[in-house]
PDB file of C-alpha atoms in Angstrom:
ATOM      1  CA  UNK A 803       0.000   0.000   0.000  1.00 60.00           C
ATOM      2  CA  UNK A 804       2.720   2.456   1.004  1.00 71.00           C
ATOM      3  CA  UNK A 805       4.761   1.600  -2.096  1.00 73.00           C
ATOM      4  CA  UNK A 806       1.853   2.274  -4.468  1.00 78.00           C
ATOM      5  CA  UNK A 807       1.178   5.632  -2.778  1.00 77.00           C
ATOM      6  CA  UNK A 808       4.845   6.530  -3.158  1.00 77.00           C
ATOM      7  CA  UNK A 809       4.772   5.695  -6.894  1.00 80.00           C
ATOM      8  CA  UNK A 810       1.515   7.621  -7.359  1.00 79.00           C
ATOM      9  CA  UNK A 811       3.015  10.652  -5.611  1.00 79.00           C
ATOM     10  CA  UNK A 812       6.176  10.393  -7.692  1.00 82.00           C
ATOM     11  CA  UNK A 813       4.129  10.117 -10.900  1.00 81.00           C
ATOM     12  CA  UNK A 814       2.106  13.165  -9.861  1.00 82.00           C
ATOM     13  CA  UNK A 815       5.287  15.142  -9.199  1.00 84.00           C
ATOM     14  CA  UNK A 816       6.706  14.200 -12.601  1.00 83.00           C
ATOM     15  CA  UNK A 817       3.453  15.282 -14.292  1.00 86.00           C
ATOM     16  CA  UNK A 818       3.463  18.654 -12.497  1.00 85.00           C
ATOM     17  CA  UNK A 819       7.116  19.259 -13.479  1.00 85.00           C
ATOM     18  CA  UNK A 820       6.399  18.258 -17.087  1.00 84.00           C
ATOM     19  CA  UNK A 821       3.405  20.629 -17.199  1.00 84.00           C
ATOM     20  CA  UNK A 822       5.543  23.515 -15.930  1.00 88.00           C
ATOM     21  CA  UNK A 823       8.203  22.865 -18.574  1.00 87.00           C
ATOM     22  CA  UNK A 824       5.506  22.562 -21.249  1.00 85.00           C
ATOM     23  CA  UNK A 825       4.086  25.980 -20.305  1.00 83.00           C
ATOM     24  CA  UNK A 826       7.555  27.531 -20.339  1.00 83.00           C
ATOM     25  CA  UNK A 827       8.483  26.063 -23.730  1.00 81.00           C
ATOM     26  CA  UNK A 828       5.130  27.026 -25.270  1.00 78.00           C
ATOM     27  CA  UNK A 829       5.705  30.667 -24.227  1.00 76.00           C
ATOM     28  CA  UNK A 830       9.200  30.626 -25.720  1.00 76.00           C
ATOM     29  CA  UNK A 831       7.869  29.008 -28.905  1.00 79.00           C
ATOM     30  CA  UNK A 832       5.147  31.698 -29.273  1.00 77.00           C
ATOM     31  CA  UNK A 833       7.701  34.481 -28.731  1.00 72.00           C
ATOM     32  CA  UNK A 834      10.079  32.993 -31.305  1.00 76.00           C
ATOM     33  CA  UNK A 835       7.236  32.478 -33.797  1.00 75.00           C
ATOM     34  CA  UNK A 836       6.286  36.177 -33.578  1.00 74.00           C
ATOM     35  CA  UNK A 837       9.948  37.198 -34.046  1.00 76.00           C
ATOM     36  CA  UNK A 838      10.525  34.905 -37.020  1.00 78.00           C
ATOM     37  CA  UNK A 839       7.175  35.184 -38.832  1.00 78.00           C
ATOM     38  CA  UNK A 840       5.788  38.537 -37.660  1.00 79.00           C
ATOM     39  CA  UNK A 841       5.575  41.667 -39.804  1.00 80.00           C
ATOM     40  CA  UNK A 842       7.798  44.546 -38.684  1.00 80.00           C
ATOM     41  CA  UNK A 843       6.228  47.807 -37.538  1.00 83.00           C
ATOM     42  CA  UNK A 844       8.307  50.809 -36.491  1.00 84.00           C
ATOM     43  CA  UNK A 845       7.041  52.849 -33.527  1.00 81.00           C
ATOM     44  CA  UNK A 846       8.532  56.170 -32.436  1.00 81.00           C
ATOM     45  CA  UNK A 847       9.427  55.958 -28.742  1.00 77.00           C
ATOM     46  CA  UNK A 848      10.806  57.886 -25.758  1.00 73.00           C
ATOM     47  CA  UNK A 849      13.210  55.607 -23.867  1.00 63.00           C
ATOM     48  CA  UNK A 850      13.899  55.564 -20.146  1.00 63.00           C
ATOM     49  CA  UNK A 851      16.491  53.213 -18.638  1.00 55.00           C
ATOM     50  CA  UNK A 852      15.301  52.064 -15.222  1.00 57.00           C
ATOM     51  CA  UNK A 853      16.765  49.407 -12.988  1.00 58.00           C
ATOM     52  CA  UNK A 854      14.649  46.730 -11.370  1.00 62.00           C
ATOM     53  CA  UNK A 855      16.367  44.535  -8.748  1.00 64.00           C
ATOM     54  CA  UNK A 856      14.293  41.507  -9.829  1.00 64.00           C
ATOM     55  CA  UNK A 857      14.481  41.901 -13.605  1.00 63.00           C
ATOM     56  CA  UNK A 858      17.771  43.753 -13.998  1.00 63.00           C
ATOM     57  CA  UNK A 859      18.341  46.553 -16.494  1.00 64.00           C
ATOM     58  CA  UNK A 860      16.009  47.176 -19.378  1.00 67.00           C
ATOM     59  CA  UNK A 861      15.029  50.059 -21.589  1.00 69.00           C
ATOM     60  CA  UNK A 862      11.480  51.128 -20.742  1.00 71.00           C
ATOM     61  CA  UNK A 863       9.747  52.597 -23.770  1.00 76.00           C
ATOM     62  CA  UNK A 864       7.135  55.318 -23.809  1.00 77.00           C
ATOM     63  CA  UNK A 865       5.279  55.294 -27.119  1.00 81.00           C
ATOM     64  CA  UNK A 866       4.524  58.630 -28.763  1.00 79.00           C
ATOM     65  CA  UNK A 867       0.918  57.678 -29.533  1.00 82.00           C
ATOM     66  CA  UNK A 868      -1.174  56.594 -26.564  1.00 84.00           C
ATOM     67  CA  UNK A 869      -4.722  57.599 -27.571  1.00 85.00           C
ATOM     68  CA  UNK A 870      -7.020  56.581 -30.437  1.00 87.00           C
ATOM     69  CA  UNK A 871     -10.676  56.636 -31.503  1.00 86.00           C
ATOM     70  CA  UNK A 872     -12.954  53.680 -30.877  1.00 82.00           C
ATOM     71  CA  UNK A 873     -14.324  51.852 -33.907  1.00 82.00           C
ATOM     72  CA  UNK A 874     -17.380  49.589 -33.936  1.00 77.00           C
ATOM     73  CA  UNK A 875     -18.894  48.463 -30.633  1.00 80.00           C
ATOM     74  CA  UNK A 876     -18.256  50.570 -27.545  1.00 81.00           C
ATOM     75  CA  UNK A 877     -15.345  49.266 -25.488  1.00 82.00           C
ATOM     76  CA  UNK A 878     -16.611  48.226 -22.058  1.00 80.00           C
ATOM     77  CA  UNK A 879     -13.727  46.014 -20.851  1.00 83.00           C
ATOM     78  CA  UNK A 880     -10.187  47.000 -19.890  1.00 86.00           C
ATOM     79  CA  UNK A 881      -8.844  45.101 -22.917  1.00 90.00           C
ATOM     80  CA  UNK A 882      -9.259  45.949 -26.588  1.00 90.00           C
ATOM     81  CA  UNK A 883      -7.538  45.543 -29.952  1.00 91.00           C
ATOM     82  CA  UNK A 884      -5.447  48.270 -31.594  1.00 90.00           C
ATOM     83  CA  UNK A 885      -5.566  48.323 -35.398  1.00 91.00           C
ATOM     84  CA  UNK A 886      -2.180  49.219 -36.879  1.00 91.00           C
ATOM     85  CA  UNK A 887      -1.268  51.127 -40.008  1.00 90.00           C
ATOM     86  CA  UNK A 888       1.849  52.782 -41.401  1.00 89.00           C
ATOM     87  CA  UNK A 889       2.144  56.493 -42.124  1.00 87.00           C
ATOM     88  CA  UNK A 890       3.999  58.176 -45.018  1.00 87.00           C
ATOM     89  CA  UNK A 891       7.363  57.877 -43.187  1.00 85.00           C
ATOM     90  CA  UNK A 892       6.863  54.141 -42.587  1.00 86.00           C
ATOM     91  CA  UNK A 893       6.161  54.586 -38.876  1.00 88.00           C
ATOM     92  CA  UNK A 894       3.407  52.554 -37.245  1.00 89.00           C
ATOM     93  CA  UNK A 895       0.437  54.172 -35.648  1.00 89.00           C
ATOM     94  CA  UNK A 896      -2.787  52.957 -34.091  1.00 89.00           C
ATOM     95  CA  UNK A 897      -5.632  53.961 -36.393  1.00 90.00           C
ATOM     96  CA  UNK A 898      -8.463  52.767 -34.128  1.00 89.00           C
ATOM     97  CA  UNK A 899      -9.399  50.623 -31.137  1.00 91.00           C
ATOM     98  CA  UNK A 900     -11.948  47.813 -31.302  1.00 89.00           C
ATOM     99  CA  UNK A 901     -13.751  45.828 -28.645  1.00 86.00           C
ATOM    100  CA  UNK A 902     -13.951  42.730 -30.886  1.00 88.00           C
ATOM    101  CA  UNK A 903     -10.935  40.813 -32.201  1.00 87.00           C
ATOM    102  CA  UNK A 904     -10.208  41.860 -35.817  1.00 86.00           C
ATOM    103  CA  UNK A 905      -9.812  39.393 -38.673  1.00 81.00           C
ATOM    104  CA  UNK A 906      -6.373  37.881 -39.253  1.00 76.00           C
ATOM    105  CA  UNK A 907      -6.109  39.958 -42.446  1.00 76.00           C
ATOM    106  CA  UNK A 908      -5.769  43.131 -40.358  1.00 84.00           C
ATOM    107  CA  UNK A 909      -2.659  44.019 -38.363  1.00 88.00           C
ATOM    108  CA  UNK A 910      -3.535  44.392 -34.682  1.00 91.00           C
ATOM    109  CA  UNK A 911      -2.275  43.932 -31.136  1.00 90.00           C
ATOM    110  CA  UNK A 912      -4.139  43.458 -27.881  1.00 89.00           C
ATOM    111  CA  UNK A 913      -3.946  46.500 -25.597  1.00 90.00           C
ATOM    112  CA  UNK A 914      -5.093  47.652 -22.167  1.00 90.00           C
ATOM    113  CA  UNK A 915      -7.429  50.621 -22.368  1.00 89.00           C
ATOM    114  CA  UNK A 916      -8.296  53.467 -20.031  1.00 85.00           C
ATOM    115  CA  UNK A 917     -10.707  56.362 -20.004  1.00 83.00           C
ATOM    116  CA  UNK A 918     -11.910  58.647 -22.777  1.00 81.00           C
ATOM    117  CA  UNK A 919     -10.438  62.128 -23.105  1.00 83.00           C
ATOM    118  CA  UNK A 920     -12.339  65.338 -23.980  1.00 83.00           C
ATOM    119  CA  UNK A 921     -11.957  64.712 -27.734  1.00 84.00           C
ATOM    120  CA  UNK A 922     -13.457  61.199 -27.485  1.00 81.00           C
ATOM    121  CA  UNK A 923     -10.133  59.365 -27.806  1.00 86.00           C
ATOM    122  CA  UNK A 924      -9.487  56.398 -25.545  1.00 88.00           C
ATOM    123  CA  UNK A 925      -6.137  56.039 -23.776  1.00 88.00           C
ATOM    124  CA  UNK A 926      -4.319  52.730 -24.362  1.00 90.00           C
ATOM    125  CA  UNK A 927      -1.134  50.922 -23.326  1.00 89.00           C
ATOM    126  CA  UNK A 928       0.721  48.694 -25.772  1.00 88.00           C
ATOM    127  CA  UNK A 929       1.755  45.287 -24.380  1.00 87.00           C
ATOM    128  CA  UNK A 930       5.415  45.713 -25.337  1.00 83.00           C
ATOM    129  CA  UNK A 931       7.046  48.491 -23.347  1.00 79.00           C
ATOM    130  CA  UNK A 932      10.319  46.963 -22.149  1.00 78.00           C
ATOM    131  CA  UNK A 933      13.404  46.015 -24.125  1.00 78.00           C
ATOM    132  CA  UNK A 934      15.594  43.689 -22.047  1.00 74.00           C
ATOM    133  CA  UNK A 935      19.312  43.299 -22.591  1.00 74.00           C
ATOM    134  CA  UNK A 936      22.501  42.292 -20.836  1.00 73.00           C
ATOM    135  CA  UNK A 937      23.451  44.408 -17.820  1.00 71.00           C
ATOM    136  CA  UNK A 938      26.559  46.000 -19.356  1.00 72.00           C
ATOM    137  CA  UNK A 939      24.900  46.536 -22.732  1.00 74.00           C
ATOM    138  CA  UNK A 940      21.969  48.305 -21.053  1.00 72.00           C
ATOM    139  CA  UNK A 941      24.319  50.887 -19.535  1.00 72.00           C
ATOM    140  CA  UNK A 942      25.955  51.479 -22.926  1.00 74.00           C
ATOM    141  CA  UNK A 943      22.509  51.676 -24.561  1.00 74.00           C
ATOM    142  CA  UNK A 944      21.449  54.296 -22.020  1.00 72.00           C
ATOM    143  CA  UNK A 945      24.499  56.444 -22.849  1.00 73.00           C
ATOM    144  CA  UNK A 946      23.986  55.938 -26.603  1.00 72.00           C
ATOM    145  CA  UNK A 947      20.307  56.896 -26.481  1.00 71.00           C
ATOM    146  CA  UNK A 948      21.091  59.908 -24.259  1.00 70.00           C
ATOM    147  CA  UNK A 949      23.591  61.117 -26.876  1.00 70.00           C
ATOM    148  CA  UNK A 950      20.843  61.460 -29.473  1.00 67.00           C
ATOM    149  CA  UNK A 951      20.683  64.814 -31.174  1.00 63.00           C
ATOM    150  CA  UNK A 952      17.600  67.013 -31.013  1.00 64.00           C
ATOM    151  CA  UNK A 953      15.067  65.782 -33.556  1.00 65.00           C
ATOM    152  CA  UNK A 954      16.798  62.428 -34.171  1.00 74.00           C
ATOM    153  CA  UNK A 955      14.015  59.845 -33.793  1.00 79.00           C
ATOM    154  CA  UNK A 956      14.313  56.804 -31.580  1.00 81.00           C
ATOM    155  CA  UNK A 957      12.348  53.973 -33.159  1.00 85.00           C
ATOM    156  CA  UNK A 958      11.426  50.492 -31.908  1.00 85.00           C
ATOM    157  CA  UNK A 959      11.040  47.704 -34.446  1.00 88.00           C
ATOM    158  CA  UNK A 960       8.146  45.570 -33.244  1.00 88.00           C
ATOM    159  CA  UNK A 961       7.275  42.255 -34.883  1.00 90.00           C
ATOM    160  CA  UNK A 962       3.510  41.628 -34.935  1.00 88.00           C
ATOM    161  CA  UNK A 963       1.757  38.322 -35.603  1.00 88.00           C
ATOM    162  CA  UNK A 964      -1.780  37.215 -34.730  1.00 86.00           C
ATOM    163  CA  UNK A 965      -2.329  40.046 -32.245  1.00 84.00           C
ATOM    164  CA  UNK A 966       0.963  39.549 -30.386  1.00 87.00           C
ATOM    165  CA  UNK A 967       3.864  42.012 -30.545  1.00 87.00           C
ATOM    166  CA  UNK A 968       7.550  41.608 -29.656  1.00 85.00           C
ATOM    167  CA  UNK A 969      10.177  44.365 -29.631  1.00 85.00           C
ATOM    168  CA  UNK A 970      12.950  43.167 -31.915  1.00 86.00           C
ATOM    169  CA  UNK A 971      15.359  46.110 -32.137  1.00 84.00           C
ATOM    170  CA  UNK A 972      15.859  49.798 -31.317  1.00 83.00           C
ATOM    171  CA  UNK A 973      17.104  52.403 -33.785  1.00 83.00           C
ATOM    172  CA  UNK A 974      18.514  55.886 -33.260  1.00 77.00           C
ATOM    173  CA  UNK A 975      18.124  57.626 -36.581  1.00 75.00           C
ATOM    174  CA  UNK A 976      19.486  55.114 -39.100  1.00 77.00           C
ATOM    175  CA  UNK A 977      21.738  53.293 -36.595  1.00 79.00           C
ATOM    176  CA  UNK A 978      20.719  49.970 -35.078  1.00 80.00           C
ATOM    177  CA  UNK A 979      21.319  49.525 -31.337  1.00 77.00           C
ATOM    178  CA  UNK A 980      22.793  46.066 -31.884  1.00 72.00           C
ATOM    179  CA  UNK A 981      25.425  47.460 -34.296  1.00 73.00           C
ATOM    180  CA  UNK A 982      26.790  50.141 -31.963  1.00 71.00           C
ATOM    181  CA  UNK A 983      26.967  48.192 -28.700  1.00 69.00           C
ATOM    182  CA  UNK A 984      30.027  46.088 -27.823  1.00 62.00           C
TER     183      UNK A 984
END
């Protein structure tokens, strides 16, 4: 009796461990799928380089656009979908927010939404606002981004696929962050 309980407990432990690894690998697989198959959109950003003792250094990104009009049904939840488009300069912008998930033919990302402003635009937060990197590279990135000249845009390349977005690279003017860091 005791032996069978021991084996049952051991089997249960193995199943729990396997489930945890499965969840972890599925998240990594989804992230990598977005990076490899997603379409690139370029968002103008305002970087800040904070330090978090639990997550280390990262570049926090403040996106230039954080409000948009609602389209279709009124948004009643705290989540919505931001429809993306590119402007004349090739920069991404949110053209509208929807309560219902758009078709796969449209470029979109899921966002958190807030209140309406006086002009009827709803505030939103994009799900990708942190660019993680190695500790030493983050310090160099902070110095590099701080050295930007007035009017030189800082742009985040975001890969978007099936409503998910992943920051792939940062640019200062025409220079790629990955090319200038050691």
